Amino acid sequence: MAAQQIYGVVLKQKTGYRAGLCDAHDQLETYQTKEAALLGVRQSLLDRSLDPNFVLDLTNAEPEEVAAYLK
């Protein structure tokens, strides 16, 4: 995946938040707060020399929208 197409993703779950990069849906990390998830995914983007503001926030998405994203 080209670097310009890689972005961070934050999802809400019953017990907390999941966050990671779009090119690794199966490697999302768990966080207790939305703030921690956003900071974690932004750091992951910085670690790969990518724009840390390029984050897709799906915390208010409907369950079917999240399921479609994770396909």
PDB file of C-alpha atoms in Angstrom:
ATOM      1  CA  MET A   1       0.000   0.000   0.000  1.00  0.00           C
ATOM      2  CA  ALA A   2       1.431   3.399  -0.925  1.00  0.00           C
ATOM      3  CA  ALA A   3       2.387   5.633   1.987  1.00  0.00           C
ATOM      4  CA  GLN A   4      -0.195   8.256   0.982  1.00  0.00           C
ATOM      5  CA  GLN A   5      -2.951   5.651   1.348  1.00  0.00           C
ATOM      6  CA  ILE A   6      -2.052   4.566   4.884  1.00  0.00           C
ATOM      7  CA  TYR A   7      -4.085   6.140   7.673  1.00  0.00           C
ATOM      8  CA  GLY A   8      -4.941   5.471  11.282  1.00  0.00           C
ATOM      9  CA  VAL A   9      -8.273   4.068  12.421  1.00  0.00           C
ATOM     10  CA  VAL A  10     -10.029   4.315  15.809  1.00  0.00           C
ATOM     11  CA  LEU A  11     -13.041   2.086  16.583  1.00  0.00           C
ATOM     12  CA  LYS A  12     -15.319   1.963  19.655  1.00  0.00           C
ATOM     13  CA  GLN A  13     -16.018  -1.386  21.276  1.00  0.00           C
ATOM     14  CA  LYS A  14     -18.043  -2.334  24.323  1.00  0.00           C
ATOM     15  CA  THR A  15     -14.997  -2.513  26.581  1.00  0.00           C
ATOM     16  CA  GLY A  16     -12.886   0.300  25.139  1.00  0.00           C
ATOM     17  CA  TYR A  17     -11.331   1.454  21.905  1.00  0.00           C
ATOM     18  CA  ARG A  18      -9.308  -0.255  19.178  1.00  0.00           C
ATOM     19  CA  ALA A  19      -6.804   1.600  17.046  1.00  0.00           C
ATOM     20  CA  GLY A  20      -4.275   0.806  14.360  1.00  0.00           C
ATOM     21  CA  LEU A  21      -3.274   1.440  10.785  1.00  0.00           C
ATOM     22  CA  CYS A  22      -5.535   0.717   7.833  1.00  0.00           C
ATOM     23  CA  ASP A  23      -3.056  -1.724   6.284  1.00  0.00           C
ATOM     24  CA  ALA A  24      -3.242  -4.015   9.348  1.00  0.00           C
ATOM     25  CA  HIS A  25      -6.906  -4.536  10.360  1.00  0.00           C
ATOM     26  CA  ASP A  26      -5.928  -7.703  12.217  1.00  0.00           C
ATOM     27  CA  GLN A  27      -3.378  -5.856  14.379  1.00  0.00           C
ATOM     28  CA  LEU A  28      -5.536  -3.250  16.111  1.00  0.00           C
ATOM     29  CA  GLU A  29      -4.462  -2.457  19.677  1.00  0.00           C
ATOM     30  CA  THR A  30      -6.874  -2.033  22.598  1.00  0.00           C
ATOM     31  CA  TYR A  31      -7.050   1.197  24.625  1.00  0.00           C
ATOM     32  CA  GLN A  32      -9.157   2.239  27.615  1.00  0.00           C
ATOM     33  CA  THR A  33      -9.913   5.772  26.386  1.00  0.00           C
ATOM     34  CA  LYS A  34     -10.478   7.456  23.048  1.00  0.00           C
ATOM     35  CA  GLU A  35      -7.679   9.917  23.819  1.00  0.00           C
ATOM     36  CA  ALA A  36      -5.199   7.088  24.395  1.00  0.00           C
ATOM     37  CA  ALA A  37      -6.310   5.385  21.170  1.00  0.00           C
ATOM     38  CA  LEU A  38      -5.862   8.580  19.162  1.00  0.00           C
ATOM     39  CA  LEU A  39      -2.434   9.217  20.680  1.00  0.00           C
ATOM     40  CA  GLY A  40      -1.387   5.616  20.037  1.00  0.00           C
ATOM     41  CA  VAL A  41      -2.432   5.583  16.404  1.00  0.00           C
ATOM     42  CA  ARG A  42      -0.862   8.988  15.786  1.00  0.00           C
ATOM     43  CA  GLN A  43       2.409   7.692  17.231  1.00  0.00           C
ATOM     44  CA  SER A  44       2.185   4.665  14.911  1.00  0.00           C
ATOM     45  CA  LEU A  45       1.818   7.012  11.956  1.00  0.00           C
ATOM     46  CA  LEU A  46       4.781   9.110  13.112  1.00  0.00           C
ATOM     47  CA  ASP A  47       6.881   5.958  13.543  1.00  0.00           C
ATOM     48  CA  ARG A  48       6.336   5.278   9.837  1.00  0.00           C
ATOM     49  CA  SER A  49       7.053   8.925   8.886  1.00  0.00           C
ATOM     50  CA  LEU A  50       3.406   9.512   7.949  1.00  0.00           C
ATOM     51  CA  ASP A  51       1.061  12.414   8.713  1.00  0.00           C
ATOM     52  CA  PRO A  52      -0.169  11.886  12.317  1.00  0.00           C
ATOM     53  CA  ASN A  53      -3.386  13.790  11.589  1.00  0.00           C
ATOM     54  CA  PHE A  54      -4.564  11.318   8.945  1.00  0.00           C
ATOM     55  CA  VAL A  55      -6.889   9.347  11.278  1.00  0.00           C
ATOM     56  CA  LEU A  56     -10.322   7.911  10.507  1.00  0.00           C
ATOM     57  CA  ASP A  57     -12.496   8.166  13.636  1.00  0.00           C
ATOM     58  CA  LEU A  58     -15.177   5.462  13.511  1.00  0.00           C
ATOM     59  CA  THR A  59     -16.131   5.744  17.188  1.00  0.00           C
ATOM     60  CA  ASN A  60     -19.643   6.957  16.327  1.00  0.00           C
ATOM     61  CA  ALA A  61     -20.150   4.622  13.369  1.00  0.00           C
ATOM     62  CA  GLU A  62     -23.019   2.157  13.263  1.00  0.00           C
ATOM     63  CA  PRO A  63     -22.036  -1.518  13.790  1.00  0.00           C
ATOM     64  CA  GLU A  64     -22.714  -2.382  10.144  1.00  0.00           C
ATOM     65  CA  GLU A  65     -20.429   0.459   9.007  1.00  0.00           C
ATOM     66  CA  VAL A  66     -17.615  -0.873  11.178  1.00  0.00           C
ATOM     67  CA  ALA A  67     -18.216  -4.421   9.916  1.00  0.00           C
ATOM     68  CA  ALA A  68     -18.082  -3.200   6.312  1.00  0.00           C
ATOM     69  CA  TYR A  69     -14.824  -1.376   7.022  1.00  0.00           C
ATOM     70  CA  LEU A  70     -13.221  -4.458   8.592  1.00  0.00           C
ATOM     71  CA  LYS A  71     -14.073  -6.732   5.625  1.00  0.00           C
TER      72      LYS A  71
END
